Coordinates of C-alpha atoms and ligand atoms in Angstrom, one line a residue:
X1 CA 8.8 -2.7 -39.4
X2 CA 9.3 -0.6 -42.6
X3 CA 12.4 1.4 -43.2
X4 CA 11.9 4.9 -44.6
X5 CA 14.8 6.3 -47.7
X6 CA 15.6 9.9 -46.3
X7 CA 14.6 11.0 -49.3
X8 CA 11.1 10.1 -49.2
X9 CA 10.7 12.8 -46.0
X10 CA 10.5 16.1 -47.8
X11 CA 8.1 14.3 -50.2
X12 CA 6.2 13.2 -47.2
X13 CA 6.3 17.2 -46.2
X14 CA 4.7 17.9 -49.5
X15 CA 2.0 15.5 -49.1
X16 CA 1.1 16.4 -45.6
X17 CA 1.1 20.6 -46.1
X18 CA -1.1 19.8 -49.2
X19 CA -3.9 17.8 -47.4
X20 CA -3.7 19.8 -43.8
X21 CA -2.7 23.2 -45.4
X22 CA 1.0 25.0 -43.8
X23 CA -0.1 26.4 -40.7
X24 CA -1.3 22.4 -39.6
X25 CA 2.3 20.9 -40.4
X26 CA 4.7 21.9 -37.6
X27 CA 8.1 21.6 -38.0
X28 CA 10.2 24.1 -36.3
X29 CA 9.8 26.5 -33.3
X30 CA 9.2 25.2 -29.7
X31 CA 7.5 21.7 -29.9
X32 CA 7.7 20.6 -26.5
X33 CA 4.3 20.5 -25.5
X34 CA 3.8 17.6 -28.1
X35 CA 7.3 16.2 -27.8
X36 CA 7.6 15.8 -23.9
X37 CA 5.8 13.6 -21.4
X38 CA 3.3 14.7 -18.9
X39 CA 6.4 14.1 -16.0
X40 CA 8.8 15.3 -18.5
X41 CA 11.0 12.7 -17.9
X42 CA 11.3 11.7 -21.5
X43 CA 11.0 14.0 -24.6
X44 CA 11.1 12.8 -28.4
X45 CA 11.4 14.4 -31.6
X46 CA 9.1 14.5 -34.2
X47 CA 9.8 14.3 -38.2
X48 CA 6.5 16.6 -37.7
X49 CA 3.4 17.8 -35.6
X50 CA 0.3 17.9 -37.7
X51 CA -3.2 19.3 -36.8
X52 CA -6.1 17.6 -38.8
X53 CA -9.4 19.1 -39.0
X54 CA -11.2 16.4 -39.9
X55 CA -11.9 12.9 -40.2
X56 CA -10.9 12.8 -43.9
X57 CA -8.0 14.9 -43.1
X58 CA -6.6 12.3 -40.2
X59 CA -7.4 9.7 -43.1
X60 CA -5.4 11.7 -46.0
X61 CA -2.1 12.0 -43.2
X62 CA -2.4 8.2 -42.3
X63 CA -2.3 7.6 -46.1
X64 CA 0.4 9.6 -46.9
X65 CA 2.3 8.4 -44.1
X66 CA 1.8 4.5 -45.0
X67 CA 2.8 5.0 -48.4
X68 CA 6.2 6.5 -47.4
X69 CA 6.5 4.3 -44.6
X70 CA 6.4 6.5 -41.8
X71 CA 5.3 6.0 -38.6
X72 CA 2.3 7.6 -36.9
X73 CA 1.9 8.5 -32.7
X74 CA -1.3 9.9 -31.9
X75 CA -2.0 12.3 -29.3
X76 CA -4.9 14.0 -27.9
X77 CA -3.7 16.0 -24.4
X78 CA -0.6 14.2 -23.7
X79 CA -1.2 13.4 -20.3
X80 CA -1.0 9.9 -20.2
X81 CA 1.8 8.4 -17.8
X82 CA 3.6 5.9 -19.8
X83 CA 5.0 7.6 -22.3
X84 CA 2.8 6.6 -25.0
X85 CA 2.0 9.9 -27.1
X86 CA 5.2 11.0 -28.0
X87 CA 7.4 10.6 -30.5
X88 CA 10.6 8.3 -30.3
X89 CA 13.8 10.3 -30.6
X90 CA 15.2 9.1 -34.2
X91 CA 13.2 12.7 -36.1
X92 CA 11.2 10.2 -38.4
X93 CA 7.7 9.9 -36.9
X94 CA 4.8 11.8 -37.5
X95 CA 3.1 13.3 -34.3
X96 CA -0.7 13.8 -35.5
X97 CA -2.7 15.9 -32.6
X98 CA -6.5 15.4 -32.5
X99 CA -6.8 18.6 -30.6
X100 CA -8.6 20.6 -33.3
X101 CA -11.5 18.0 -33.4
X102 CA -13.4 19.0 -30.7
X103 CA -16.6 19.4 -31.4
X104 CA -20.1 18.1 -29.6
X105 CA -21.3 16.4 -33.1
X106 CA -25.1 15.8 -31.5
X107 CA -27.0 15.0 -28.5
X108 CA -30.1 12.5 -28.7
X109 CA -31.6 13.0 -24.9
X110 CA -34.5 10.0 -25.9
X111 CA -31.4 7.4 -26.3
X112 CA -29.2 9.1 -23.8
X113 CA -25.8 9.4 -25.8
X114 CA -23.6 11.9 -27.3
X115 CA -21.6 11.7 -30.1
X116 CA -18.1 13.9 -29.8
X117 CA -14.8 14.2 -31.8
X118 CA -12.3 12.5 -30.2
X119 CA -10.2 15.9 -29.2
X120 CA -12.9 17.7 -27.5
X121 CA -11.4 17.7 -24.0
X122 CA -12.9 16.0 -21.0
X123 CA -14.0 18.4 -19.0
X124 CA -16.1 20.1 -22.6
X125 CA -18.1 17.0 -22.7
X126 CA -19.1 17.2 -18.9
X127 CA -20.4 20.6 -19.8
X128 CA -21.6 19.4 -23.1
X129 CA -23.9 16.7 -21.3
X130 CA -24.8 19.1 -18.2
X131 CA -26.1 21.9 -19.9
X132 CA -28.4 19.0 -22.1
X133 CA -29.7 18.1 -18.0
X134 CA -27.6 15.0 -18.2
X135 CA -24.5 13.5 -16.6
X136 CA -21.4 12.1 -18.0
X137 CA -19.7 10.7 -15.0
X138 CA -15.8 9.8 -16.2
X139 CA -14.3 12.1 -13.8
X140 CA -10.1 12.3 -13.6
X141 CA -7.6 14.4 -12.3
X142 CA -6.6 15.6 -15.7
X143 CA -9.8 16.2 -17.2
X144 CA -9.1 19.7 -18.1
X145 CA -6.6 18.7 -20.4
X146 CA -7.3 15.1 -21.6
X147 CA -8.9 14.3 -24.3
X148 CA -12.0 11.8 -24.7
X149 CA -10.4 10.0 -28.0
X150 CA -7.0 9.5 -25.1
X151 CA -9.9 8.2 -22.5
X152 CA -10.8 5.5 -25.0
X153 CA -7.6 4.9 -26.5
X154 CA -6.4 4.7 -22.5
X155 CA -9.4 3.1 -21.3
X156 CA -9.5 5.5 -18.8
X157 CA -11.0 5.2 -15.2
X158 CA -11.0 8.0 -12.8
X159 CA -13.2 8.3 -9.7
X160 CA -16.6 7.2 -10.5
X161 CA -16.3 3.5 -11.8
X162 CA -17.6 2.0 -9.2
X163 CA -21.1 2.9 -10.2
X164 CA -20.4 3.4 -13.8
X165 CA -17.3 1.9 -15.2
X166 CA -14.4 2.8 -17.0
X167 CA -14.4 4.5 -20.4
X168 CA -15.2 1.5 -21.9
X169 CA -18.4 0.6 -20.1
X170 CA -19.6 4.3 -21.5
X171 CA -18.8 3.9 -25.2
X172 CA -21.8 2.6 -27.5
X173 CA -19.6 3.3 -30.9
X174 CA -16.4 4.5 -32.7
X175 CA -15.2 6.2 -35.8
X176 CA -11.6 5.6 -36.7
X177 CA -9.5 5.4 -39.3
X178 CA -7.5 2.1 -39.6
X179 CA -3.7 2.1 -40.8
X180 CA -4.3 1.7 -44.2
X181 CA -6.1 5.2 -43.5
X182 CA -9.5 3.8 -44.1
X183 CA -12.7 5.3 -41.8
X184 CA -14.7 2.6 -40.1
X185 CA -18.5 4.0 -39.8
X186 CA -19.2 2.2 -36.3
X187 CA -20.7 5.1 -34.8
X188 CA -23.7 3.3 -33.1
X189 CA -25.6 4.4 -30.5
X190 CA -27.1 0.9 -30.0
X191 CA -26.7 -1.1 -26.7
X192 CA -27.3 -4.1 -28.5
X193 CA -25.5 -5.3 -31.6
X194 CA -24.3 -8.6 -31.8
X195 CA -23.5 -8.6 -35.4
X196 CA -19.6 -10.3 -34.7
X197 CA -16.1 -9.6 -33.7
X198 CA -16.2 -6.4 -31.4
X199 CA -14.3 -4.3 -32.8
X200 CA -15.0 -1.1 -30.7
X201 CA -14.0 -2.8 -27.5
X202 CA -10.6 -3.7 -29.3
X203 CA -9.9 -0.4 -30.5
X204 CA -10.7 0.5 -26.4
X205 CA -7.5 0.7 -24.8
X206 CA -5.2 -0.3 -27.7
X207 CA -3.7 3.2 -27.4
X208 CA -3.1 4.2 -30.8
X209 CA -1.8 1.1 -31.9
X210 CA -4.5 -0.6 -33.7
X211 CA -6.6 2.6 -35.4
X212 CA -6.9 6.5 -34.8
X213 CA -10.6 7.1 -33.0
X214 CA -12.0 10.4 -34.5
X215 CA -15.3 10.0 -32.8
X216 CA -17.0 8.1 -30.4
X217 CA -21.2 8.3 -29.4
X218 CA -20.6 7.9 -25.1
X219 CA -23.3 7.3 -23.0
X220 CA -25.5 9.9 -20.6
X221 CA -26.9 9.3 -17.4
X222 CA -29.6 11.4 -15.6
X223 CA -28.1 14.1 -13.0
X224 CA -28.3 13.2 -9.5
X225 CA -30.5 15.5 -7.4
X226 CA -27.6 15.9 -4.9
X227 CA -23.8 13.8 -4.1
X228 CA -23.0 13.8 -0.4
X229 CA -19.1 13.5 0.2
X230 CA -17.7 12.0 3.4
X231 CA -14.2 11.8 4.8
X232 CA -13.7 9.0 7.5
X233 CA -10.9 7.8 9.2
X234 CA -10.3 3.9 9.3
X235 CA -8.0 2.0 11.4
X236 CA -6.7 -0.5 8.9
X237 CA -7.2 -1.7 5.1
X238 CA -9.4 -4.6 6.1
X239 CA -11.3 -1.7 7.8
X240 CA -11.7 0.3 4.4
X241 CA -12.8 -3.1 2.6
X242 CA -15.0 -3.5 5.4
X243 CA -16.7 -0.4 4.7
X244 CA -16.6 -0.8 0.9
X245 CA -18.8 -3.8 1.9
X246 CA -21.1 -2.1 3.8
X247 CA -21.4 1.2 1.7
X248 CA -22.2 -1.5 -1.3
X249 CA -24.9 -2.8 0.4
X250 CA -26.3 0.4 2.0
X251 CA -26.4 2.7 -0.4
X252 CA -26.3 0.3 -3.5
X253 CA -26.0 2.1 -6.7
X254 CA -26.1 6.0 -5.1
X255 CA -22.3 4.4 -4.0
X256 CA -20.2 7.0 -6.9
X257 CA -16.8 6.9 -5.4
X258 CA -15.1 5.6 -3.2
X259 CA -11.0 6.7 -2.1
X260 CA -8.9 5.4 0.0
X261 CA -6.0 7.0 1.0
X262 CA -2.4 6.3 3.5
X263 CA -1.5 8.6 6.0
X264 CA 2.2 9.4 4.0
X265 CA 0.4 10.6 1.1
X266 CA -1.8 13.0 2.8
X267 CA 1.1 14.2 4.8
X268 CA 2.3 15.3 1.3
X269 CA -0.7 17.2 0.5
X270 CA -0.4 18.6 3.9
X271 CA 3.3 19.7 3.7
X272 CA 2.7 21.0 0.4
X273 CA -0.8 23.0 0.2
X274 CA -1.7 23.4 4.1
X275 CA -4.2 25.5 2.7
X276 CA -6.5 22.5 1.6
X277 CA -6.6 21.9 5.6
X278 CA -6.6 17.7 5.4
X279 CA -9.0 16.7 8.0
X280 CA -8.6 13.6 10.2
X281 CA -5.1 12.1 8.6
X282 CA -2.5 12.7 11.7
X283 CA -4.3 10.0 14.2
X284 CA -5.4 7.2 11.7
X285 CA -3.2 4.9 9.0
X286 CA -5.9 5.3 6.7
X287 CA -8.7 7.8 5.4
X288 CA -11.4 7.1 3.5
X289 CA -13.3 9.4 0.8
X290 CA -16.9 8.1 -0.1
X291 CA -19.7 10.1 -2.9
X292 CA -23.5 8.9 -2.2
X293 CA -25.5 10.1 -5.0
X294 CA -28.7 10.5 -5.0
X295 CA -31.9 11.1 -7.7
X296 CA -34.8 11.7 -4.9
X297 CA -33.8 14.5 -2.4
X298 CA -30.4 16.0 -0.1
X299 CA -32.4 14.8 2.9
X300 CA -32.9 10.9 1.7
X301 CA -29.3 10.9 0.6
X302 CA -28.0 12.4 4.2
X303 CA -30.2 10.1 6.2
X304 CA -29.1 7.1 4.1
X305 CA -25.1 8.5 4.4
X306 CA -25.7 9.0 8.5
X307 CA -26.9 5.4 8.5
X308 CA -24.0 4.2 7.1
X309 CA -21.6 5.7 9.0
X310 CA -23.6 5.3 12.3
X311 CA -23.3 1.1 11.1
X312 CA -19.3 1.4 10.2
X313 CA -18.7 2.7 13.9
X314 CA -21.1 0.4 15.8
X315 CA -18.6 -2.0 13.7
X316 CA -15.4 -0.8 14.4
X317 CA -14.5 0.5 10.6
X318 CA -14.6 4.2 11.0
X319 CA -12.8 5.9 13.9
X320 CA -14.0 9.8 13.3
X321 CA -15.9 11.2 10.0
X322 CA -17.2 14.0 8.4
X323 CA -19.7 14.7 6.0
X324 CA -18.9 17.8 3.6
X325 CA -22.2 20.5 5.0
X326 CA -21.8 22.2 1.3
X327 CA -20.7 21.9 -2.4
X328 CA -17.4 23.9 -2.0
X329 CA -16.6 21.6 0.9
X330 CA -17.3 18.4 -0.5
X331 CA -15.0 19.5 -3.9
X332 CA -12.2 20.3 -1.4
X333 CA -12.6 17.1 -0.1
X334 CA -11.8 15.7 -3.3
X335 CA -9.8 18.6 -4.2
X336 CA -7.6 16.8 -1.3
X337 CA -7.8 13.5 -3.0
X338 CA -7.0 15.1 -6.3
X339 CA -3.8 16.6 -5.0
X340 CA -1.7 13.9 -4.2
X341 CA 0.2 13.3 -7.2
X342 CA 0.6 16.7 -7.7
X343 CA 2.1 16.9 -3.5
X344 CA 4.2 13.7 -4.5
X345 CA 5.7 16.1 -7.8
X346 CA 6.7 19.0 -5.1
X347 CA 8.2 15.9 -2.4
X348 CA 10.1 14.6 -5.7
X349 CA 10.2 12.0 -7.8
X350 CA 8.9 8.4 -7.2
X351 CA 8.6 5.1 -8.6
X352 CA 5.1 5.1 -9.6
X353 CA 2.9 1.6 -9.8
X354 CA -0.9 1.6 -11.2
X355 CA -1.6 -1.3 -9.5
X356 CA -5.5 -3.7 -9.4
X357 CA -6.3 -6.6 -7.5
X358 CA -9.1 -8.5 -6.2
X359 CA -10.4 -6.0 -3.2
X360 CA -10.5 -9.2 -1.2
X361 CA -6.6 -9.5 -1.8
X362 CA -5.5 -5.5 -1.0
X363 CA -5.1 -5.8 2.6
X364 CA -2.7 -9.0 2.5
X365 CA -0.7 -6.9 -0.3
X366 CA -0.2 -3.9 1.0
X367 CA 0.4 -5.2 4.7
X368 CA 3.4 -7.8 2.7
X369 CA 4.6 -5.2 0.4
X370 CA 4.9 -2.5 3.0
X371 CA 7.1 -5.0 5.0
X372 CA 9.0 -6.4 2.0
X373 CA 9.9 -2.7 0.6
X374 CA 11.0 -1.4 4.1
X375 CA 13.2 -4.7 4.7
X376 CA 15.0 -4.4 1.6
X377 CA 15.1 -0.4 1.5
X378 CA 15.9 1.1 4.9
X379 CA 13.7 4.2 5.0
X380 CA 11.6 4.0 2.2
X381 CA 8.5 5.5 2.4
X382 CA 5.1 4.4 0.5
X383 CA 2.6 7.0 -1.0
X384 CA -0.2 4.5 -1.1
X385 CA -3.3 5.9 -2.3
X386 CA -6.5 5.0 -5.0
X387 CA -9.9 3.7 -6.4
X388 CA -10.0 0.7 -3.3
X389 CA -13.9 0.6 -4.9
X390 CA -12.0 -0.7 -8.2
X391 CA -9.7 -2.9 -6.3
X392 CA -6.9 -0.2 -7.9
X393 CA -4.5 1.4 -5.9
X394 CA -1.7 3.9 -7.2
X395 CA 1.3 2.3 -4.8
X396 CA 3.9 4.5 -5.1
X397 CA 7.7 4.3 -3.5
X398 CA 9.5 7.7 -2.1
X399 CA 13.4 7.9 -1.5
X400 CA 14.6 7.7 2.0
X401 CA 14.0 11.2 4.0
X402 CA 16.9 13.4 2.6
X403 CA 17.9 11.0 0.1
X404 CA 18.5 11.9 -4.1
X405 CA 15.9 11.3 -5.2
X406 CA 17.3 10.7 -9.1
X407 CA 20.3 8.3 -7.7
X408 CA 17.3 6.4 -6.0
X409 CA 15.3 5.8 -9.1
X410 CA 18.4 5.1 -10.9
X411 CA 19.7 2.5 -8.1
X412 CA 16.5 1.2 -6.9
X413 CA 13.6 1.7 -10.1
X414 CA 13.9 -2.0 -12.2
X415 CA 14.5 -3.9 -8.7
X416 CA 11.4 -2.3 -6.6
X417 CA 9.1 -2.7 -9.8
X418 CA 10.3 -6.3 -9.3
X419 CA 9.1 -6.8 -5.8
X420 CA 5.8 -5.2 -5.9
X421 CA 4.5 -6.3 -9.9
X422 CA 5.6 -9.8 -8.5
X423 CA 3.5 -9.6 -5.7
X424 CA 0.7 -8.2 -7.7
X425 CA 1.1 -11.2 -9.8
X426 CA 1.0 -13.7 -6.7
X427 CA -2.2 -12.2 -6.1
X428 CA -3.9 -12.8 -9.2
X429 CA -3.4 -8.8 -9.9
X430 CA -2.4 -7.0 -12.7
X431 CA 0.8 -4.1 -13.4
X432 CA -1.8 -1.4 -15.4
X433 CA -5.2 -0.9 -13.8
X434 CA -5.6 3.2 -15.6
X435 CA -2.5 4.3 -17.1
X436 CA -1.9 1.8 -19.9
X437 CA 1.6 0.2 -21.3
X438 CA 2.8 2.7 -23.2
X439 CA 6.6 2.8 -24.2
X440 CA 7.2 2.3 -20.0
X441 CA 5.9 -1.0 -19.6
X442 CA 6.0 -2.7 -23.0
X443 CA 9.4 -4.6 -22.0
X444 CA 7.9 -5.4 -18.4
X445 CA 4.5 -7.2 -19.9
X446 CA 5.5 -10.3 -21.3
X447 CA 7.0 -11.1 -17.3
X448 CA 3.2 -10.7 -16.4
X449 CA 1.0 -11.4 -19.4
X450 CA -0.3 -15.0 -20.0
X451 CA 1.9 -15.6 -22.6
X452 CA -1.3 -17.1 -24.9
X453 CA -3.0 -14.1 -24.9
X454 CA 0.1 -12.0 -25.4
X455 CA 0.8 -14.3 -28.8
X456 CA -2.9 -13.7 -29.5
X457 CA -2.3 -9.6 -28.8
X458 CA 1.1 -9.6 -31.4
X459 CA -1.4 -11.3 -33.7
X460 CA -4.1 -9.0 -33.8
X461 CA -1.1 -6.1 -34.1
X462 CA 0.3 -7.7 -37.2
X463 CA -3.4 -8.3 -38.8
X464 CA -4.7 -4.8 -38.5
X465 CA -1.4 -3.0 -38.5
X466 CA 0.6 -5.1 -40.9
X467 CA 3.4 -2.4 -41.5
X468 CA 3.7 -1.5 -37.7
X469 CA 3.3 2.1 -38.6
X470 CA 0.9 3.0 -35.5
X471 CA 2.3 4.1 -32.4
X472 CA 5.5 1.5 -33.1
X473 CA 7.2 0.0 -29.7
X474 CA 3.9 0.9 -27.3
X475 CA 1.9 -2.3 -25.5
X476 CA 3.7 -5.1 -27.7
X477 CA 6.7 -4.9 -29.7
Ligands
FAD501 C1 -3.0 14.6 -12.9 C2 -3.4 13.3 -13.6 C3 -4.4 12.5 -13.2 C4 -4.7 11.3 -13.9 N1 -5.7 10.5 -13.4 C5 -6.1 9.4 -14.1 C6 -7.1 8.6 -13.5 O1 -7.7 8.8 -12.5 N2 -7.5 7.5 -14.3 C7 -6.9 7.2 -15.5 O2 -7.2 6.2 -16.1 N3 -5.9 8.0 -16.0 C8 -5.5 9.1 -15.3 N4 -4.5 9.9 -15.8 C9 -3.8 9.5 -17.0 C10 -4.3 10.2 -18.3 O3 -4.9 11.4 -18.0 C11 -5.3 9.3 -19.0 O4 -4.7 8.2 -19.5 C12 -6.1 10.0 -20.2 O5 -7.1 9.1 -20.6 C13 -5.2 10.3 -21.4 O6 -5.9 11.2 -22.3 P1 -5.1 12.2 -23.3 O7 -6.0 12.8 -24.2 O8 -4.2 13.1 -22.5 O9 -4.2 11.1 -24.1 P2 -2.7 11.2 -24.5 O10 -1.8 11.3 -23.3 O11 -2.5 12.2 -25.6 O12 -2.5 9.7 -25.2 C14 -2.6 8.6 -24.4 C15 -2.5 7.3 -25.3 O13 -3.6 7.3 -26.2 C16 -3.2 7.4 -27.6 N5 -4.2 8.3 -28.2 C17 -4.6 9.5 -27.8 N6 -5.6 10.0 -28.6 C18 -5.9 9.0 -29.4 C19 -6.9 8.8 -30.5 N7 -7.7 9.8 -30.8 N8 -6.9 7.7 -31.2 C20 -6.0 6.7 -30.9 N9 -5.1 6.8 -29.9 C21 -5.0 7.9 -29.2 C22 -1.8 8.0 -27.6 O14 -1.1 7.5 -28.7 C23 -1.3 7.4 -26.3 O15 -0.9 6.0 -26.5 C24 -4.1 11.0 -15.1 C25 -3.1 11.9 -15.6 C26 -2.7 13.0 -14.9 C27 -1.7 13.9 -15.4

């Protein structure tokens, strides 16, 4: 760690106005929307914001800010949920925002990838590659605000990895500027390249702690004639899994998505927006969102989705289901899906877990940790909801009925974390699917990490970062 004279700050000022120009060097007036988290539970303090234009620009700030021994966060929507893209509270980091990069750099339809600026926001690129007659299929909750440079630095998932995979599985190359404030030119478009060390895939999901992306070149897909939705009720976990099986087998690579979700958490979204009108949840555990997609026709993709759901209740998965008749049905059937963190936010706050596992091991978790919470915590109630097609469920714990809600996360947060990461980790699991480590869980990982390839992490830290100026204190210390 370096350790900054005061006095090389208003120098640092200096340096910073003359490469980005006054108006992209924030220092005063109402910072908060860089300076607080996305559940504004924590907010930092930034030396300053700045706004670079442009690669060299991001290169020039980077520079400047090694050479005076400042530290670096970068942030592209600040919507991440581990307090990763703020500043720390000590007034001495730079915040550096890749919001005004947002431009579509080129489309090559004959090789099927785009290249983009790491702050064009998620949604943009979905435009971007639709109105090109292509699909980009990383789909989130946030992806009007979220940025593509936070999907990679995040390695983001969302709702269509199980056809497509997560943010990593769509990236072909990056651009970034290392912490000595150098630009690596890796912007390939190949899907072979086997010319060493992959450095992309380590800058993937390092979240600002290894190099500043500026660019990445993200794989396109064709559009799907039509997507079918369908909302099932299922009796039991094993009952979802069941039908994971079978919609794997049925509908093979048309499976896009596929939601499970516990009655408690729709209850939320009921309670809190009974205008979304949640089918199905009041006589079933369990429901069950599944996305067929389909390049031939709407009448092979229904016939194939009816088969499938005639199969799961000859078997005994499904209970009752319903297959969205139109467009604006089927996106409030994942409008539905989409509002349960937002219905957990109005109910309170919770002690959130971003949880994976083996599919083959979620039923025997959730049926243990359900007991094991509500043993130890008399009334506690479980919002347990997610990707079951990723084996990744977002398991979060309520207060009591009536209970404070703060007191409970005060009293209970570290020892309920406990319980369920360490039966995650009896399971072969892991304590971040999505979200990342961040600042929240940098302290938790080395309980959970093999601790070989956590020395081998600090390692690669210290080789490309040997000053500990980027994003300081987030995934290892
Ligand atoms: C309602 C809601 C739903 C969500 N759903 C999902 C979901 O389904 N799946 C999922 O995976 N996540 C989800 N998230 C979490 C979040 O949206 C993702 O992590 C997203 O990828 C973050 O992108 P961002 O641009 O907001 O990044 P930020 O929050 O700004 O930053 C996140 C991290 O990346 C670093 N970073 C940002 N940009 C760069 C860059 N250009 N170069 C290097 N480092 C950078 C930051 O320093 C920080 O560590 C959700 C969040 C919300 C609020």
């Amino acid at each position: 760690m370096t350790h900054t004279a005061p006095t090389a700050l208003p120098d640092l000022l200096i340096a910073l106005r003359a490469a980005l120009g006054d108006a992209h060097v924030l220092t005063e007036g109402d910072l908060s929307s860089y300076e607080q988290d996305w559940r504004k539970r924590v907010r930092g303090k930034a030396l300053a914001v700045v706004r670079p234009g442009n690669t060299q620009e991001v290169a020039a700030v980077v520079k400047a800010c090694a050479k005076a021994g400042v530290s670096v966060v970068p942030q592209g929507g600040n919507t991440g949920l581990v307090v990763g893209s703020i500043p720390d509270t000590s007034g001495t980091q730079v915040l550096l925002s890749l919001q005004r990069m947002n431009a579509v750099r080129a489309i090559d339809a004959d090789n099927l990838t785009l290249t983009v600026e790491a702050g064009c926001v998620l949604q943009n690129v979905q435009q971007a590659a639709e109105q090109a007659g292509f699909l980009f299929p990383l789909s989130l909750g946030s992806e009007g605000s979220c940025t593509i440079g936070g999907n990679l630095a995040t390695n983001a998932g969302g709702t269509q990895v199980v056809r497509y995979g997560n943010t990593r599985e769509l990236c072909l190359g990056l651009e970034v500027v290392t912490a000595q404030g150098d630009i690596m030119h890796t912007l390939s478009g190949l899907r072979k390249d086997n010319t060493g060390y992959d450095l992309r895939n380590l800058m993937i999901g390092s979240e600002g702690t290894l190099g500043i992306i500026t660019a990445a070149t993200m794989k396109l897909y064709p559009l799907p004639a039509v997507s079918l939705t369908a909302w099932a009720a299922v009796p039991s976990v094993e009952h979802a899994v069941k039908l994971l099986g079978l919609a794997h087998q049925h509908l093979g690579a048309g499976l896009t998505g596929f939601e499970m979700m516990g009655q408690f958490a729709l209850s939320l979204v009921d309670k809190h927006y009974p205008q979304l009108r949640v089918p199905l949840w009041q006589d079933t555990p369990y429901c069950v969102l599944l996305e067929n997609s389909d390049t031939e026709s709407e009448e092979h993709a229904r016939s194939r989705f009816e088969y499938l759901l005639e199969l799961a209740f000859e078997d005994g998965c499904v209970t009752d289901a319903v297959v969205a008749e139109s467009l604006s049905q089927a996106r409030n059937l994942w409008h539905i899906r989409e509002s349960i963190t937002l219905a957990q936010a109005e109910e309170g706050l919770n002690i959130k877990h971003d949880i994976s596992l083996p599919v083959s091991a979620i039923p025997s978790f959730v049926a243990n940790t359900d007991a094991l919470l509500k043993r130890e915590i008399e009334g506690v109630r479980i919002v347990n909801f997610g990707h079951l097609g990723d084996g990744n469920l977002h398991y979060n714990v309520q207060s009591p009925q009536g209970s404070d809600n703060k007191l409970f996360l005060q009293t209970q947060e570290d020892r309920v974390n406990t319980l369920v990461y360490n039966a995650v980790k009896a399971l072969g699991g892991s304590i971040s699917a999505e979200h990342g480590v961040g600042s929240l869980k940098v302290d938790t990982l080395p309980d959970y990490k093999d601790p070989v390839a956590l020395t081998l992490m600090r390692q690669v830290k210290l080789a490309l970062d040997p000053q500990g100026l980027l994003n300081p204190g987030r995934v290892v210390r």
